[in-house]
Short mmCIF file of C-alpha atoms in Angstrom, two decimals:
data_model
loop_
_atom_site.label_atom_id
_atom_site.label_comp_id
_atom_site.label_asym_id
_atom_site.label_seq_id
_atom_site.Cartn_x
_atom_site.Cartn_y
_atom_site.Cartn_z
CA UNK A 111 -1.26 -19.60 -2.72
CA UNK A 112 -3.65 -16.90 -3.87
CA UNK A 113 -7.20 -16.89 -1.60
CA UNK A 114 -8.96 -14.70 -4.87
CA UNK A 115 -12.47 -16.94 -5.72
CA UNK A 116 -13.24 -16.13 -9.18
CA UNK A 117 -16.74 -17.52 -10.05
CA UNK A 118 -16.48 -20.51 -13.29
CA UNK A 119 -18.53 -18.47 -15.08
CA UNK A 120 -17.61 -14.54 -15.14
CA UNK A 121 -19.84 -11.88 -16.93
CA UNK A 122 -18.46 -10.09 -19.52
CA UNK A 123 -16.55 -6.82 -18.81
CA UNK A 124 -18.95 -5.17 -20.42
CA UNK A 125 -21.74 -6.75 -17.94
CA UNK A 126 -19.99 -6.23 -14.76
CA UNK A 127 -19.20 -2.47 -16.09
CA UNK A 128 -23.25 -1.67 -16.09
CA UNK A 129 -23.84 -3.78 -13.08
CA UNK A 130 -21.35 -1.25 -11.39
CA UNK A 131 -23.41 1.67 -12.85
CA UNK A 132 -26.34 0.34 -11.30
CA UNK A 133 -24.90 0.08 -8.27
CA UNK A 134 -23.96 3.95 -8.26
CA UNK A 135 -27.37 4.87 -9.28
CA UNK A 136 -30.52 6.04 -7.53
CA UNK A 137 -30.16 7.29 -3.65
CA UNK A 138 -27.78 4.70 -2.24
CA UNK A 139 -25.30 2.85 -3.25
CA UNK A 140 -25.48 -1.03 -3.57
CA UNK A 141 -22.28 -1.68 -2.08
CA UNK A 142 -22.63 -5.62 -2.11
CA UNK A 143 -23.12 -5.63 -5.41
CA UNK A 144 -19.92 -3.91 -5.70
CA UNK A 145 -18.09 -6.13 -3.36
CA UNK A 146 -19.92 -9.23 -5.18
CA UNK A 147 -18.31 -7.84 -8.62
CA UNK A 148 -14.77 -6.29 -7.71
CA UNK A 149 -13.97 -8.67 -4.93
CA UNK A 150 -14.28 -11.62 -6.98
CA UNK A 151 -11.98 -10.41 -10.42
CA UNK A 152 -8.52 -11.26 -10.82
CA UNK A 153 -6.00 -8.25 -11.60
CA UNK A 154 -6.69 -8.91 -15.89
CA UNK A 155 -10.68 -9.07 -15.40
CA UNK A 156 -10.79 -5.88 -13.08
CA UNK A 157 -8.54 -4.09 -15.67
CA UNK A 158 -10.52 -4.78 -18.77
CA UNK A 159 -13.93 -3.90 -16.46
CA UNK A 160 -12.06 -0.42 -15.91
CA UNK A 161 -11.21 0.01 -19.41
CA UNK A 162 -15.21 -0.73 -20.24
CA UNK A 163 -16.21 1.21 -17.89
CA UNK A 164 -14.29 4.52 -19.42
CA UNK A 165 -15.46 3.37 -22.56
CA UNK A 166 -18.89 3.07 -22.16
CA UNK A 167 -19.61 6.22 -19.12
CA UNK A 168 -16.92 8.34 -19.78
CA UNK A 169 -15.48 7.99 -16.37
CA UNK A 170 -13.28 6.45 -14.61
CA UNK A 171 -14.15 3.55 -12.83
CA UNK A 172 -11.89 4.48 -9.45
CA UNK A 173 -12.94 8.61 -9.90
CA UNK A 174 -16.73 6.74 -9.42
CA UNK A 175 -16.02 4.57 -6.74
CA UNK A 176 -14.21 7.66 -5.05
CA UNK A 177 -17.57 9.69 -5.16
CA UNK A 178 -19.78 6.93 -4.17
CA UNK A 179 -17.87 5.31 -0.97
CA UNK A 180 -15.88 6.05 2.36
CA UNK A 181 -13.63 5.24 4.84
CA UNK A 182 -11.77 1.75 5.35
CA UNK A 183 -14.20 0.04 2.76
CA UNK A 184 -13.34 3.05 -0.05
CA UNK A 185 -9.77 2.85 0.81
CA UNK A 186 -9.85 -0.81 0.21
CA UNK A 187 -11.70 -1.23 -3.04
CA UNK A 188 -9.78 1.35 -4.57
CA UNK A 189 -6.63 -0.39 -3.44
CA UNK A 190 -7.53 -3.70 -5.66
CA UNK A 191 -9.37 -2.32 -8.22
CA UNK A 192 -5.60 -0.40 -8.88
CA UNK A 193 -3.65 -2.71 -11.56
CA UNK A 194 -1.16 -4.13 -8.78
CA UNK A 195 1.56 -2.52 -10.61
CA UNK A 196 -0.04 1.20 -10.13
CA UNK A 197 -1.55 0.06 -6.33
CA UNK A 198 2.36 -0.50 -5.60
CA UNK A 199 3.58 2.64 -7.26
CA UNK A 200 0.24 4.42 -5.10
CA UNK A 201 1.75 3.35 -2.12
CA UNK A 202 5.28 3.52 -2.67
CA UNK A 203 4.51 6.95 -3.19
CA UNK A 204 2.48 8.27 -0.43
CA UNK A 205 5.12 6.36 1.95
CA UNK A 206 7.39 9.11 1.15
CA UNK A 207 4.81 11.90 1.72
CA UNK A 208 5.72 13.87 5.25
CA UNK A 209 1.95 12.95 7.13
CA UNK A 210 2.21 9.10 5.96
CA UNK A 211 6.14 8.59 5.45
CA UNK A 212 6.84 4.82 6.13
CA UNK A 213 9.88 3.26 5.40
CA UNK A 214 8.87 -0.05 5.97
CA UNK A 215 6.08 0.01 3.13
CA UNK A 216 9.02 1.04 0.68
CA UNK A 217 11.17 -1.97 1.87
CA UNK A 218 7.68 -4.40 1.52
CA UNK A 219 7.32 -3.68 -2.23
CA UNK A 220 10.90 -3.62 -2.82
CA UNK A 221 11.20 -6.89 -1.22
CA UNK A 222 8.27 -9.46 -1.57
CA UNK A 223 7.45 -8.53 -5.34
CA UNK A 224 9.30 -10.28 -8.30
CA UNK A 225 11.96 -8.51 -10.38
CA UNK A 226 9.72 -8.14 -13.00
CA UNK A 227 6.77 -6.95 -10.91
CA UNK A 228 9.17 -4.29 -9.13
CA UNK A 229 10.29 -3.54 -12.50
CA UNK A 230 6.64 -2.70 -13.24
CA UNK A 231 6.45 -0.61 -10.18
CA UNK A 232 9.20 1.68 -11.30
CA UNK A 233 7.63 1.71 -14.94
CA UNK A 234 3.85 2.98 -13.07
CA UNK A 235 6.02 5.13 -10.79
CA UNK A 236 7.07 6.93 -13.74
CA UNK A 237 4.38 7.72 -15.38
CA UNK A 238 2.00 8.30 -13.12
CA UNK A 239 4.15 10.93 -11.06
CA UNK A 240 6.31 12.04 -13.94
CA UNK A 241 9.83 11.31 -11.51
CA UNK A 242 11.27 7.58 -10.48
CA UNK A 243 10.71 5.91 -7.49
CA UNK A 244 15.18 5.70 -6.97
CA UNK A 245 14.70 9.49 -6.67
CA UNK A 246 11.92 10.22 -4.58
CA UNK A 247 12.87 7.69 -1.95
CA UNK A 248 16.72 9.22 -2.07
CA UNK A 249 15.27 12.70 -1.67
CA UNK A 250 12.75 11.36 1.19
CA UNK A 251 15.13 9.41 3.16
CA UNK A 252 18.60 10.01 4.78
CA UNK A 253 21.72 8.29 6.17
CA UNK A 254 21.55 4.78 6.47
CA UNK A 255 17.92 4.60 5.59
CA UNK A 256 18.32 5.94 2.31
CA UNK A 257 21.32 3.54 1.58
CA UNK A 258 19.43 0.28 2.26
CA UNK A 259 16.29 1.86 0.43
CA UNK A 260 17.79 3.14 -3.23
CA UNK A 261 18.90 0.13 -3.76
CA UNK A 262 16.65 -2.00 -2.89
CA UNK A 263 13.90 -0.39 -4.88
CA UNK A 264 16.60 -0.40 -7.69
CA UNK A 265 16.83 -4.28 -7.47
CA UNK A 266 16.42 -6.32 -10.43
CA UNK A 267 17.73 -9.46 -9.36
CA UNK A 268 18.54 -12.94 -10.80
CA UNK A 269 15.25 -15.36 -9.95
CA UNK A 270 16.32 -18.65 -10.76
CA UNK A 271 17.14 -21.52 -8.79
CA UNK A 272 20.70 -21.63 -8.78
CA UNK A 273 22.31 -21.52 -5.56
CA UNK A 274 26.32 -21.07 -5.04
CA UNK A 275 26.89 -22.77 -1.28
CA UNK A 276 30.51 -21.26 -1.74
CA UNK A 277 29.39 -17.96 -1.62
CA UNK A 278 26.92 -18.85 0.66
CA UNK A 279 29.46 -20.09 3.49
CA UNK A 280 31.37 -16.46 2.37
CA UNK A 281 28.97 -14.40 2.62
CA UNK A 282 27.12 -15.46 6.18
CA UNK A 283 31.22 -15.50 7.26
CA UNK A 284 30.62 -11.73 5.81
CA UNK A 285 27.54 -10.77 7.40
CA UNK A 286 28.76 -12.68 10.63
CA UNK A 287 31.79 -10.07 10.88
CA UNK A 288 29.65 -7.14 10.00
CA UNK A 289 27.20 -7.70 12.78
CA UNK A 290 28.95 -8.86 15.29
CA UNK A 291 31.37 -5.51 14.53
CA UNK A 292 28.14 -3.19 14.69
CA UNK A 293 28.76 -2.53 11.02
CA UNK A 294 25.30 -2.73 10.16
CA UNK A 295 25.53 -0.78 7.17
CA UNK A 296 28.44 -1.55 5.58
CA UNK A 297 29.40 -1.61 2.22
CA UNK A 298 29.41 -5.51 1.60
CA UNK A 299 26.44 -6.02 4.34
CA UNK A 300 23.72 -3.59 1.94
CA UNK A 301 25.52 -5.01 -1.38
CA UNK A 302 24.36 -8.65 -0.31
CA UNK A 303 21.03 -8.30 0.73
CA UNK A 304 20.37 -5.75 -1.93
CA UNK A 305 21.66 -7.68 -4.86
CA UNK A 306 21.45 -11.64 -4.47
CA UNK A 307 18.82 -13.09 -5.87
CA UNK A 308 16.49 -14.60 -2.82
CA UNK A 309 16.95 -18.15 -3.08
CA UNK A 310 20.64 -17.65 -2.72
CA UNK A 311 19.74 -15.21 -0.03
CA UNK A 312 17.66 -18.03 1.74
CA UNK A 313 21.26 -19.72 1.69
CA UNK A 314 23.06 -17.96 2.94
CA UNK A 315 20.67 -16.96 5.92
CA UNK A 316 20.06 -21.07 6.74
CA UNK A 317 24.06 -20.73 7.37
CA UNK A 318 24.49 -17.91 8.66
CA UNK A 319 21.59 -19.23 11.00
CA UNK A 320 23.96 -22.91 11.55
CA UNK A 321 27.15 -21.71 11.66
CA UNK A 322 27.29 -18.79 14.43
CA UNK A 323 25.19 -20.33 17.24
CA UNK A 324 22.14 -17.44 16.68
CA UNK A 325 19.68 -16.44 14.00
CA UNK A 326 21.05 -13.80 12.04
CA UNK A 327 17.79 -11.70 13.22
CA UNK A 328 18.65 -12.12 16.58
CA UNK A 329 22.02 -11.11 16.51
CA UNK A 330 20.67 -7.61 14.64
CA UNK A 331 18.15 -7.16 17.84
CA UNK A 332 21.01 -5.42 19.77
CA UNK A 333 18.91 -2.62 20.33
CA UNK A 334 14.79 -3.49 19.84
CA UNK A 335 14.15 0.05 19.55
CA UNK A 336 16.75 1.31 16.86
CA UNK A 337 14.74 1.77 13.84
CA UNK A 338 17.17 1.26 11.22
CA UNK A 339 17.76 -2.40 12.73
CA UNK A 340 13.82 -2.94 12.68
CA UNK A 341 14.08 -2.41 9.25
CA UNK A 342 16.81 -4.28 8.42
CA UNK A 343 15.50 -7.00 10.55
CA UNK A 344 12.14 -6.85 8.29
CA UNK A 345 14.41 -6.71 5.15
CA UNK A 346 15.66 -9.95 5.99
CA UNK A 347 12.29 -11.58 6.93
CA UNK A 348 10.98 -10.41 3.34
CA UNK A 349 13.42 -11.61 1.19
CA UNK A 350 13.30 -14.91 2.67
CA UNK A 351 10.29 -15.99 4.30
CA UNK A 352 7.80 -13.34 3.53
CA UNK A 353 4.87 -15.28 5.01
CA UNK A 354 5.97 -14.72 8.39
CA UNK A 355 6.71 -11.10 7.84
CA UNK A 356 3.32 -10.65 6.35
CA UNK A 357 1.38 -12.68 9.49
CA UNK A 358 3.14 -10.54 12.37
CA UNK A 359 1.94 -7.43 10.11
CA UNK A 360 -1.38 -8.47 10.16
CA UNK A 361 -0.98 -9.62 14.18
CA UNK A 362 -0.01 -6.07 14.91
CA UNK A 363 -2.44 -4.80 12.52
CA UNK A 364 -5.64 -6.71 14.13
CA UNK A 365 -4.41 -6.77 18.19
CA UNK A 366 -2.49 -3.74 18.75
CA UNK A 367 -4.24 -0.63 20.47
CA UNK A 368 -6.59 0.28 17.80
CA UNK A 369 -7.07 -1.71 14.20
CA UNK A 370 -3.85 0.02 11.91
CA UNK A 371 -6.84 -0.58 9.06
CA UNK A 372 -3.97 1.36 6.68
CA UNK A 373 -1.83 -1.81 6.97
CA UNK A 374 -4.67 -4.65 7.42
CA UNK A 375 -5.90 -3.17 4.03
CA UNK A 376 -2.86 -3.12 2.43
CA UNK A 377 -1.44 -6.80 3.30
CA UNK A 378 -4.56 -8.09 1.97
CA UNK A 379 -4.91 -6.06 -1.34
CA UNK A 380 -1.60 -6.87 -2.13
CA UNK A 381 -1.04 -10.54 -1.33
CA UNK A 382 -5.03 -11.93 -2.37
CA UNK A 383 -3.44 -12.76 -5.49
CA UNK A 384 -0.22 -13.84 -4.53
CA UNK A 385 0.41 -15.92 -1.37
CA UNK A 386 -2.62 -14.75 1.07
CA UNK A 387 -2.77 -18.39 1.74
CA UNK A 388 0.37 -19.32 2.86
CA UNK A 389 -0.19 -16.29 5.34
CA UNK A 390 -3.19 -17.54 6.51
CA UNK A 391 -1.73 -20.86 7.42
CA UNK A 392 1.55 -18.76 9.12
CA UNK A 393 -1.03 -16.59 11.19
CA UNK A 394 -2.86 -19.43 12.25
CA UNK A 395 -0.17 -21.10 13.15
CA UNK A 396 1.37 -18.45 15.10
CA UNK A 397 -1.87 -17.07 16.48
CA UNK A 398 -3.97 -19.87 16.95
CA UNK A 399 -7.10 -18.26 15.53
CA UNK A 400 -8.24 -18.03 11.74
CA UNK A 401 -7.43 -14.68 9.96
CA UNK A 402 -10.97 -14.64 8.50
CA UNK A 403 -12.43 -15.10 12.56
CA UNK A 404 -9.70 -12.24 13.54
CA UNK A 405 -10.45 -9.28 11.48
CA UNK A 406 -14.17 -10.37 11.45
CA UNK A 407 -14.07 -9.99 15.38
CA UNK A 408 -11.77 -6.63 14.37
CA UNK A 409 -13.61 -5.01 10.97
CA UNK A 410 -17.54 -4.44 10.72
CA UNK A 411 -20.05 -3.53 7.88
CA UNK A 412 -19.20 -3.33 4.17
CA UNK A 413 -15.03 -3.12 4.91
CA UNK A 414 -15.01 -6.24 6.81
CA UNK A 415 -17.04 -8.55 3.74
CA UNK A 416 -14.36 -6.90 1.08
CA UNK A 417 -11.53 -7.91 3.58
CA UNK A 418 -13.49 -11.90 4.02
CA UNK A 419 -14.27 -12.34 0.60
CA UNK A 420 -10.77 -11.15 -0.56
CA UNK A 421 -9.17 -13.64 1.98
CA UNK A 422 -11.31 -16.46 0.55
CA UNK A 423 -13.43 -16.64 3.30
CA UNK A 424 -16.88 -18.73 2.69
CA UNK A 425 -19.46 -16.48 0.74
CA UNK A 426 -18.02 -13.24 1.22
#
């Protein structure tokens, strides 16, 4: 699942903390050294090494980091050296800033991060920016945007493994009607996908998907350019199979016109510890060529070895 190496034998907190300050010191910075430390510490271990660090320097680790790197390779160790909770809430936020608005990033943490995790979100949210995340994505977004969003990033649903194939059969009946009426954001339609828990979700997609001749995605690709249906398209694709969401991201990331580092760095950071392998397999299997040989033919210098070793790649 996860694609994190941790050595078997970790230095204390306290260690890695002055091995960091060494790093910053004198004319250059050692930056694999940093990458050797940072990129190889679970969420817990980078914490605690943050907390030491404060302790010990009276500075924050990230304020340090800011001052010391640049570019791609800054923007992506300060992206995992963030407790995932406040690296969510980070980027939740600046996707409803005007100059790096994205819906889509908003719909990604709302929908491929447990209840509890997206609970967490909204808990960092708060007290980081002193507002919730429900308001600032209602005030940032409008019409039928903003009533898929709200609740989605409101979710807390049920993660168990009951499923109800009754309500199943309804509800792809429901969602049938609803698309093939144009109603793509009607009342019922945002109430399922925003409140059933995602194995029941899975469900009721696999019939949808059996009973009405098309996948459910292709029936909402009407119109490939209307926005709203990309994103309810993507909506579906993360609640259900998230792997294959994540591995065209990454596609489009690495091969489009220009590297879109933003979301290369931000799939990785945010799925090394979670399912980064199960992507890897998906992009493979899609692609035909290795995510580590990809962005290494894609990424250079001290961004592409955090990106490898983060991705599990050899000795990165």
């Amino acid at each position: 699942m996860a694609t994190l190496n941790v050595p078997s034998h970790v230095p204390s907190p306290a260690e890695d903390a002055e091995q960091l300050r060494k790093a910053f010191a004198g004319w250059g910075t050692n930056e694999a050294l940093i990458i050797s430390i940072l990129a190889h510490r679970n969420a817990s271990q980078r914490k605690l090494i943050r907390k030491i660090y404060a302790e010990t320097y009276g500075e924050d680790l990230l304020k340090a980091l800011d001052k010391e790197l640049s570019s791609d390779f800054e923007r992506a160790i300060l992206l995992w050296t963030l407790d995932p909770a406040e690296r969510d809430a980070f980027l939740a936020n600046e996707a409803t800033k005007k100059f790096t608005s994205s819906n889509l990033v908003l719909m990604e943490i709302a929908c491929t991060r447990s209840s509890n995790d997206l609970f967490m979100v909204r808990q960092a949210y708060h007290i980081k920016f002193k507002k919730s995340l429900e308001e600032d994505v209602a005030y940032h977004t409008t019409g039928d945007f903003r009533k898929l969003l709200v609740p989605l990033v409101s979710a807390f649903r049920y993660e168990g493994d009951e499923v109800n194939m009754m309500l199943a059969k309804k509800e792809a009946k429901i969602l049938n009607d609803k698309i093939s009426s144009k109603a793509y954001s009607d009342d019922d339609l945002i109430r399922i996908l925003t409140t059933r828990s995602k194995v029941q979700l899975n469900a009721t997609v696999n019939q949808y998907n059996n009973e009405f001749g098309n996948a459910i995605n292709k029936d909402l690709k009407t119109d490939p350019n209307d926005d709203y249906l990309k994103l309810l398209r993507a909506t579906i694709k993360c609640l259900t199979i998230p792997e294959k969401y994540f591995a065209k991201l990454l596609r489009l990331a690495i091969n489009g016109l220009g590297t879109d580092e933003w979301a290369l760095t931000r799939v990785v950071t945010t799925r090394a510890e979670v399912d980064m392998q199960r992507v890897k397999e998906e992009y493979q299997r899609r692609n035909t060529v290795p995510l580590d040989r990809a962005i290494a033919g894609d990424t250079s210098g001290d961004y592409e070895k955090t990106l490898l070793a983060l991705i599990g790649h050899g000795n990165a």
